[in-house]
Amino acid sequence: MTEYSGKEHIEAAFKRTFTDRVPSRIWYSVGEGGEMPGVSRKEVRTQGDKYAQYILWVQEKVCSDTVTVAAFDVAMISEFAGSELGISLRDVIDLARKGIPLLKDKTLFTRFNPSDLIQGQRLPYYVEACNHIVKSSKAAVDVIVTGPWTVATVLRGEVDLMYDTKDDPEFVHKLLRFSTEYTKAVGLSIARTGVDMITLGDPSSGCSVVSPKMFREWSKPYLVEAVSFLKEYTDAKICLHVCGKIDEIMDDLITTGVEGISIDGPSSLEKMVDINQGRVVILGNIPTEIFLEGSKEQLEQQVRYCIDTAAAKSGFVLSSGCAVPGTEENVVFALQYAREYGKYK
Amino acid sequence: MIIKEIKAGVINGDEEMVSDLIKRALVEGYNVKDILHNALISGMTEIGEMFQKNEIFLPEMLFAARTMQEGMKALGPILVSSKVNLGEKIILGTVKNDVHDIGKNLVGMMLKGAGFEVVDLGIDVSPEKFLDAIKTHNPVLVGMSSLLGTTMQYMKDTVHAIKAEKPTSHIKVIVGGAIITQEFADKIGADGFAPDAASAVVKVKELLGLNK
């Protein structure tokens, strides 16, 4: 029997062909995989080679078909916006706080300089990590890059940005032009390392936050631009992840031009399959909370539900709905069960 | 008539119109409580019901809530001098390591709209900060939110910290956030869960025995 690599399983989903089982992956990112012997958390968060070592160490334990590099980094957004850079998680969160008030005064926006990103610390950190991971990984390498609307919400604040759409639409367009350049620049730099997938992570674009009307008017046009750019200039598969509920905008998301859509636990996989009709690869959607508080039976039930609902015609990757907070034991268990239950008959 | 117009203004998120109408209503001698309850709070209640029926989304709720706040400002000084009771005190916060606050802010606005006094601790609130705030403010209920899968564990830690022992164990706790479910709320020992801001107000009243 042929032994397929994780990368080959994922490639099959995008080619709409079959290996010996349904591809499966769990987003299990830094901070969730335990302490790696000999490498400190600080090193993992600040040195690209150590981050790569950590990701590959976790991957060895869980055997997912993708390794996920979460370049969803408020510090990187802050760098793009010209802020000072911290290194610890604590600092990163503080930066998010500091980043938002930057645009309490809209005139400060004119001080932003996109070259700060290239000359900064965070993008080179992710590029270095991806270079290492691509060389060593037999699993597909998937990198999460923040989408334009969410970058804008990080800088301006979700609520203020929504108010701005009514009070000062011209400013919102300027900000979104800026944040789209961020998404394109980060996506391009990372895709050039040879990663297999770039997933635009746009958690604030879902209907748990914005309305379908607001998504269509403000988020989608810029997403389309970023997707089109990345498809033109890179070989990576361009995917999209929007947190929470997306049922009302599923067709809108499909028509952004992406090749895959990762859907979160609260959204309907059944509806997505029905609307999609094979146009994009669907990745989803075991609810993340089950990894934290659920039983083994619940995990099994969710794996069966997702595979039975979406895997019949290829073009599907069983996945956690979002980044997983749970124990390594549950992640390993879910993936083992998925490999067994997902065998093609 | 003017009460109905103010209410419609709240629902449509038209701040300017609501402020102007309230000023006019006060000049014309309308009762402050009438404006507050039958126009502003009633408008927010109606938009909350529309939200629960999926007829509108968060932005429409936010614009309505902002309009309500503007209306409250227009009523402000008279509201204080009329001694309209703003009710029980509630503490809100987004849990540790989570910086998302849109849902939590909306819950705060809705609770204020329903007459509660709200102390908002902001984002990234550790269990210790929640406990300190409880000591300081002596609330009847604590509400917390989490948007990220990776911060749900801190919601659990916070609920456990509050419920672990006296003098905080009697305080009602309600949780919410895009990925939080009733099942998760039950498992971590929260008293209540609400899927959205409008439901949060109903649940809070239920937990405090304030429903009719």
Short mmCIF file of N, CA, C and O in Angstrom, two decimals, chain A residues 29 32 74 89-90 93-94 96-97 100 158-159 162-167 203-204 207-214 243-245 248 264 266 288-289 292-295 298 322-325, chain B residues 12-15 54 57-60 62-63 65-67 69 96-103 105 109 123-125 129 147-153 156 178-181 183-184 187-188:
data_model
loop_
_atom_site.label_atom_id
_atom_site.label_comp_id
_atom_site.label_asym_id
_atom_site.label_seq_id
_atom_site.Cartn_x
_atom_site.Cartn_y
_atom_site.Cartn_z
N SER A 29 -1.47 25.61 17.33
CA SER A 29 -0.39 26.58 17.11
C SER A 29 0.48 26.78 18.33
O SER A 29 0.27 26.16 19.37
N GLU A 32 0.16 26.14 22.36
CA GLU A 32 -0.76 25.07 22.69
C GLU A 32 -0.08 23.70 22.71
O GLU A 32 -0.66 22.73 23.12
N VAL A 74 -0.54 40.67 15.91
CA VAL A 74 -0.84 42.09 16.12
C VAL A 74 0.43 42.92 16.22
O VAL A 74 0.43 44.11 15.89
N LEU A 89 4.24 37.54 24.71
CA LEU A 89 2.80 37.55 24.45
C LEU A 89 2.16 38.74 25.18
O LEU A 89 1.31 39.43 24.66
N ARG A 90 2.66 38.94 26.40
CA ARG A 90 2.17 40.06 27.20
C ARG A 90 2.35 41.39 26.41
O ARG A 90 1.44 42.18 26.26
N ILE A 93 0.05 41.73 23.36
CA ILE A 93 -1.30 42.19 23.70
C ILE A 93 -1.29 43.67 24.04
O ILE A 93 -2.17 44.43 23.63
N ASP A 94 -0.26 44.10 24.74
CA ASP A 94 -0.15 45.52 25.03
C ASP A 94 -0.04 46.34 23.75
O ASP A 94 -0.59 47.43 23.64
N ALA A 96 -1.33 45.56 20.94
CA ALA A 96 -2.67 45.64 20.34
C ALA A 96 -3.43 46.80 20.96
O ALA A 96 -4.13 47.54 20.29
N ARG A 97 -3.23 46.93 22.26
CA ARG A 97 -3.91 48.03 22.96
C ARG A 97 -3.37 49.38 22.50
O ARG A 97 -4.10 50.32 22.28
N ILE A 100 -4.44 50.32 18.80
CA ILE A 100 -5.79 50.83 18.53
C ILE A 100 -5.87 52.34 18.79
O ILE A 100 -6.32 53.08 17.92
N GLU A 158 -12.78 47.49 16.45
CA GLU A 158 -13.93 46.98 15.68
C GLU A 158 -15.11 47.96 15.70
O GLU A 158 -15.71 48.23 14.67
N VAL A 159 -15.41 48.44 16.89
CA VAL A 159 -16.59 49.29 17.02
C VAL A 159 -16.39 50.62 16.31
O VAL A 159 -17.24 51.07 15.53
N MET A 162 -16.64 50.36 12.59
CA MET A 162 -18.02 50.27 12.11
C MET A 162 -18.69 51.64 12.12
O MET A 162 -19.39 52.00 11.19
N TYR A 163 -18.46 52.39 13.19
CA TYR A 163 -19.03 53.74 13.24
C TYR A 163 -18.46 54.59 12.09
O TYR A 163 -19.17 55.38 11.47
N ASP A 164 -17.15 54.40 11.82
CA ASP A 164 -16.52 55.18 10.74
C ASP A 164 -17.19 54.93 9.39
O ASP A 164 -17.24 55.84 8.55
N THR A 165 -17.68 53.72 9.17
CA THR A 165 -18.30 53.44 7.86
C THR A 165 -19.49 54.37 7.63
O THR A 165 -19.82 54.68 6.49
N LYS A 166 -20.10 54.82 8.72
CA LYS A 166 -21.22 55.75 8.59
C LYS A 166 -20.75 57.21 8.69
O LYS A 166 -21.20 58.05 7.94
N ASP A 167 -19.81 57.44 9.64
CA ASP A 167 -19.43 58.82 9.93
C ASP A 167 -18.36 59.37 8.99
O ASP A 167 -18.31 60.57 8.74
N PRO A 203 -11.06 37.10 10.80
CA PRO A 203 -12.09 36.76 11.79
C PRO A 203 -13.18 37.80 11.95
O PRO A 203 -14.32 37.46 12.23
N SER A 204 -12.82 39.07 11.74
CA SER A 204 -13.81 40.13 11.98
C SER A 204 -14.71 40.38 10.78
O SER A 204 -15.54 41.28 10.80
N CYS A 207 -20.31 37.12 10.03
CA CYS A 207 -21.60 37.68 10.46
C CYS A 207 -21.78 37.64 11.97
O CYS A 207 -22.81 38.08 12.48
N SER A 208 -20.78 37.12 12.71
CA SER A 208 -20.80 37.30 14.15
C SER A 208 -20.37 38.72 14.49
O SER A 208 -20.52 39.18 15.62
N VAL A 209 -19.79 39.41 13.52
CA VAL A 209 -19.33 40.79 13.75
C VAL A 209 -20.03 41.78 12.80
O VAL A 209 -20.67 42.71 13.25
N VAL A 210 -19.87 41.57 11.50
CA VAL A 210 -20.46 42.55 10.57
C VAL A 210 -21.74 41.99 9.94
O VAL A 210 -22.01 40.80 10.03
N SER A 211 -22.48 42.82 9.28
CA SER A 211 -23.67 42.36 8.55
C SER A 211 -23.24 41.94 7.15
O SER A 211 -22.19 42.37 6.66
N PRO A 212 -24.05 41.12 6.48
CA PRO A 212 -23.72 40.77 5.09
C PRO A 212 -23.54 42.02 4.23
O PRO A 212 -22.63 42.08 3.40
N LYS A 213 -24.39 43.03 4.46
CA LYS A 213 -24.29 44.26 3.67
C LYS A 213 -22.94 44.93 3.89
O LYS A 213 -22.27 45.37 2.96
N MET A 214 -22.55 44.99 5.16
CA MET A 214 -21.28 45.63 5.49
C MET A 214 -20.11 44.83 4.91
O MET A 214 -19.14 45.39 4.41
N CYS A 243 -13.96 33.69 11.12
CA CYS A 243 -14.45 33.08 12.36
C CYS A 243 -15.97 33.23 12.52
O CYS A 243 -16.58 34.13 11.93
N GLY A 244 -16.52 32.37 13.35
CA GLY A 244 -17.93 32.48 13.71
C GLY A 244 -18.87 32.08 12.59
O GLY A 244 -18.58 31.18 11.81
N LYS A 245 -19.97 32.81 12.49
CA LYS A 245 -21.03 32.47 11.53
C LYS A 245 -20.79 33.11 10.16
O LYS A 245 -20.60 34.33 10.08
N GLU A 248 -24.66 33.44 6.02
CA GLU A 248 -25.32 34.44 5.16
C GLU A 248 -24.39 34.95 4.05
O GLU A 248 -24.86 35.62 3.14
N ASP A 264 -15.77 27.78 10.43
CA ASP A 264 -15.71 27.66 11.89
C ASP A 264 -16.88 26.82 12.41
O ASP A 264 -17.89 26.62 11.71
N PRO A 266 -19.44 27.36 14.46
CA PRO A 266 -20.83 27.84 14.46
C PRO A 266 -21.50 27.85 13.09
O PRO A 266 -22.71 28.03 13.00
N THR A 288 -14.23 24.05 18.05
CA THR A 288 -12.99 24.08 18.83
C THR A 288 -13.21 23.77 20.31
O THR A 288 -12.35 23.18 20.95
N GLU A 289 -14.40 24.14 20.84
CA GLU A 289 -14.60 23.94 22.28
C GLU A 289 -14.59 22.47 22.67
O GLU A 289 -14.32 22.13 23.81
N LEU A 292 -11.44 21.31 24.03
CA LEU A 292 -11.15 21.77 25.40
C LEU A 292 -11.97 21.03 26.43
O LEU A 292 -11.44 20.56 27.44
N GLU A 293 -13.27 20.89 26.17
CA GLU A 293 -14.15 20.37 27.21
C GLU A 293 -14.91 19.11 26.80
O GLU A 293 -15.61 18.52 27.60
N GLY A 294 -14.81 18.74 25.52
CA GLY A 294 -15.63 17.62 25.05
C GLY A 294 -15.06 16.26 25.40
O GLY A 294 -13.92 16.13 25.80
N SER A 295 -15.91 15.23 25.21
CA SER A 295 -15.49 13.86 25.47
C SER A 295 -14.93 13.24 24.18
O SER A 295 -15.10 13.79 23.09
N GLN A 298 -17.71 12.68 21.78
CA GLN A 298 -18.13 13.88 21.03
C GLN A 298 -17.17 14.17 19.87
O GLN A 298 -17.59 14.55 18.79
N CYS A 322 -11.43 26.28 14.10
CA CYS A 322 -10.54 27.43 14.28
C CYS A 322 -9.31 26.93 15.06
O CYS A 322 -9.12 25.72 15.19
N ALA A 323 -8.50 27.83 15.57
CA ALA A 323 -7.34 27.44 16.36
C ALA A 323 -7.81 26.71 17.62
O ALA A 323 -8.76 27.14 18.27
N VAL A 324 -7.13 25.63 17.93
CA VAL A 324 -7.61 24.73 18.99
C VAL A 324 -6.99 25.06 20.34
O VAL A 324 -5.78 25.20 20.45
N PRO A 325 -7.83 25.18 21.36
CA PRO A 325 -7.32 25.50 22.67
C PRO A 325 -7.06 24.25 23.53
O PRO A 325 -6.56 24.36 24.62
N ASN B 12 -33.53 53.08 13.99
CA ASN B 12 -32.81 53.38 12.74
C ASN B 12 -31.40 53.92 12.96
O ASN B 12 -30.68 54.20 12.01
N GLY B 13 -31.01 54.08 14.21
CA GLY B 13 -29.66 54.56 14.51
C GLY B 13 -29.44 56.01 14.10
O GLY B 13 -28.33 56.38 13.72
N ASP B 14 -30.47 56.83 14.21
CA ASP B 14 -30.36 58.23 13.78
C ASP B 14 -30.16 59.14 15.01
O ASP B 14 -31.12 59.65 15.60
N GLU B 15 -28.88 59.34 15.36
CA GLU B 15 -28.56 60.06 16.60
C GLU B 15 -29.05 61.50 16.62
O GLU B 15 -29.64 61.96 17.60
N ASN B 54 -32.73 37.28 13.71
CA ASN B 54 -31.81 37.38 12.56
C ASN B 54 -32.30 38.35 11.49
O ASN B 54 -31.95 38.23 10.32
N PHE B 57 -28.20 42.65 12.07
CA PHE B 57 -26.91 42.14 12.54
C PHE B 57 -26.28 43.14 13.53
O PHE B 57 -26.86 44.17 13.82
N LEU B 58 -25.08 42.78 13.99
CA LEU B 58 -24.41 43.60 15.00
C LEU B 58 -24.30 45.10 14.66
O LEU B 58 -24.56 45.94 15.52
N PRO B 59 -23.90 45.46 13.43
CA PRO B 59 -23.74 46.89 13.16
C PRO B 59 -25.02 47.69 13.42
O PRO B 59 -24.96 48.77 14.01
N GLU B 60 -26.17 47.15 13.01
CA GLU B 60 -27.43 47.86 13.23
C GLU B 60 -27.69 48.01 14.74
O GLU B 60 -28.18 49.04 15.20
N LEU B 62 -25.34 48.14 17.00
CA LEU B 62 -24.38 49.12 17.51
C LEU B 62 -24.85 50.55 17.25
O LEU B 62 -24.77 51.42 18.13
N PHE B 63 -25.32 50.79 16.02
CA PHE B 63 -25.79 52.13 15.69
C PHE B 63 -26.98 52.51 16.57
O PHE B 63 -27.09 53.65 17.02
N ALA B 65 -27.56 51.30 19.59
CA ALA B 65 -27.07 51.48 20.96
C ALA B 65 -26.39 52.84 21.11
O ALA B 65 -26.54 53.52 22.13
N ARG B 66 -25.65 53.25 20.07
CA ARG B 66 -24.99 54.56 20.12
C ARG B 66 -26.04 55.67 20.16
O ARG B 66 -25.90 56.66 20.88
N THR B 67 -27.09 55.47 19.40
CA THR B 67 -28.18 56.45 19.39
C THR B 67 -28.84 56.53 20.76
O THR B 67 -29.16 57.62 21.26
N GLN B 69 -27.41 55.91 23.56
CA GLN B 69 -26.50 56.63 24.46
C GLN B 69 -26.60 58.14 24.27
O GLN B 69 -26.56 58.90 25.23
N LYS B 96 -8.87 37.05 30.00
CA LYS B 96 -7.41 37.17 29.86
C LYS B 96 -6.94 36.77 28.44
O LYS B 96 -7.42 35.79 27.88
N ASN B 97 -5.99 37.53 27.93
CA ASN B 97 -5.36 37.29 26.63
C ASN B 97 -6.28 37.48 25.43
O ASN B 97 -5.92 37.12 24.31
N ASP B 98 -7.47 37.99 25.65
CA ASP B 98 -8.40 38.21 24.55
C ASP B 98 -8.67 39.72 24.45
O ASP B 98 -8.98 40.35 25.47
N VAL B 99 -8.53 40.25 23.24
CA VAL B 99 -8.67 41.71 23.09
C VAL B 99 -9.95 42.10 22.35
O VAL B 99 -10.13 43.25 21.97
N HIS B 100 -10.83 41.13 22.12
CA HIS B 100 -12.06 41.41 21.36
C HIS B 100 -13.15 41.92 22.29
O HIS B 100 -13.43 41.29 23.30
N ASP B 101 -13.75 43.02 21.93
CA ASP B 101 -14.69 43.59 22.89
C ASP B 101 -16.01 44.06 22.29
O ASP B 101 -16.84 44.63 22.97
N ILE B 102 -16.20 43.78 21.02
CA ILE B 102 -17.41 44.33 20.39
C ILE B 102 -18.68 43.77 21.04
O ILE B 102 -19.60 44.51 21.36
N GLY B 103 -18.72 42.46 21.23
CA GLY B 103 -19.91 41.83 21.81
C GLY B 103 -20.11 42.28 23.25
O GLY B 103 -21.21 42.63 23.68
N ASN B 105 -19.03 45.04 24.63
CA ASN B 105 -19.47 46.45 24.66
C ASN B 105 -20.95 46.58 24.38
O ASN B 105 -21.65 47.38 24.99
N MET B 109 -23.92 48.14 26.61
CA MET B 109 -24.86 49.18 26.19
C MET B 109 -26.31 48.72 26.39
O MET B 109 -27.16 49.50 26.83
N ILE B 123 -10.72 44.86 28.21
CA ILE B 123 -10.24 43.62 27.57
C ILE B 123 -9.11 43.00 28.39
O ILE B 123 -8.56 43.65 29.29
N ASP B 124 -8.78 41.74 28.06
CA ASP B 124 -7.63 41.06 28.66
C ASP B 124 -7.68 41.13 30.20
O ASP B 124 -6.72 41.55 30.84
N VAL B 125 -8.81 40.73 30.75
CA VAL B 125 -9.01 40.83 32.21
C VAL B 125 -8.70 39.48 32.86
O VAL B 125 -9.35 38.47 32.57
N LYS B 129 -8.04 40.15 38.36
CA LYS B 129 -8.64 41.48 38.17
C LYS B 129 -10.15 41.42 38.36
O LYS B 129 -10.76 42.34 38.90
N LEU B 147 -13.70 35.53 22.49
CA LEU B 147 -13.94 35.26 21.07
C LEU B 147 -13.06 34.13 20.57
O LEU B 147 -13.43 33.40 19.66
N LEU B 148 -11.89 33.98 21.17
CA LEU B 148 -10.91 33.04 20.64
C LEU B 148 -10.97 31.68 21.32
O LEU B 148 -11.15 31.61 22.54
N GLY B 149 -10.77 30.64 20.54
CA GLY B 149 -10.72 29.30 21.10
C GLY B 149 -9.61 29.19 22.14
O GLY B 149 -9.74 28.48 23.14
N THR B 150 -8.53 29.90 21.88
CA THR B 150 -7.38 29.80 22.77
C THR B 150 -7.55 30.53 24.09
O THR B 150 -6.72 30.40 24.99
N THR B 151 -8.60 31.34 24.23
CA THR B 151 -8.78 32.04 25.51
C THR B 151 -9.96 31.49 26.32
O THR B 151 -10.23 31.98 27.42
N MET B 152 -10.61 30.48 25.78
CA MET B 152 -11.75 29.90 26.50
C MET B 152 -11.33 29.36 27.87
O MET B 152 -12.09 29.37 28.82
N GLN B 153 -10.09 28.86 27.92
CA GLN B 153 -9.62 28.28 29.19
C GLN B 153 -9.58 29.34 30.29
O GLN B 153 -9.76 29.03 31.47
N LYS B 156 -12.92 29.74 31.78
CA LYS B 156 -13.11 28.66 32.77
C LYS B 156 -12.41 29.01 34.08
O LYS B 156 -13.00 28.91 35.16
N ALA B 178 -18.54 34.55 20.46
CA ALA B 178 -18.92 33.86 19.22
C ALA B 178 -18.82 32.34 19.29
O ALA B 178 -19.62 31.63 18.70
N ILE B 179 -17.83 31.83 20.02
CA ILE B 179 -17.65 30.38 20.01
C ILE B 179 -18.14 29.71 21.29
O ILE B 179 -18.04 28.49 21.45
N ILE B 180 -18.68 30.48 22.22
CA ILE B 180 -19.16 29.92 23.49
C ILE B 180 -20.55 29.32 23.30
O ILE B 180 -21.39 29.87 22.59
N THR B 181 -20.77 28.17 23.92
CA THR B 181 -22.07 27.49 23.81
C THR B 181 -22.66 27.28 25.21
O THR B 181 -21.95 27.39 26.22
N GLU B 183 -23.52 24.49 26.37
CA GLU B 183 -22.87 23.29 26.90
C GLU B 183 -21.55 23.65 27.59
O GLU B 183 -21.25 23.17 28.69
N PHE B 184 -20.79 24.52 26.92
CA PHE B 184 -19.52 24.96 27.50
C PHE B 184 -19.78 25.73 28.81
O PHE B 184 -19.09 25.52 29.81
N LYS B 187 -20.54 23.36 31.52
CA LYS B 187 -19.36 22.60 31.95
C LYS B 187 -18.43 23.39 32.85
O LYS B 187 -17.80 22.84 33.74
N ILE B 188 -18.31 24.69 32.59
CA ILE B 188 -17.37 25.48 33.40
C ILE B 188 -18.05 26.06 34.64
O ILE B 188 -17.42 26.76 35.42
#
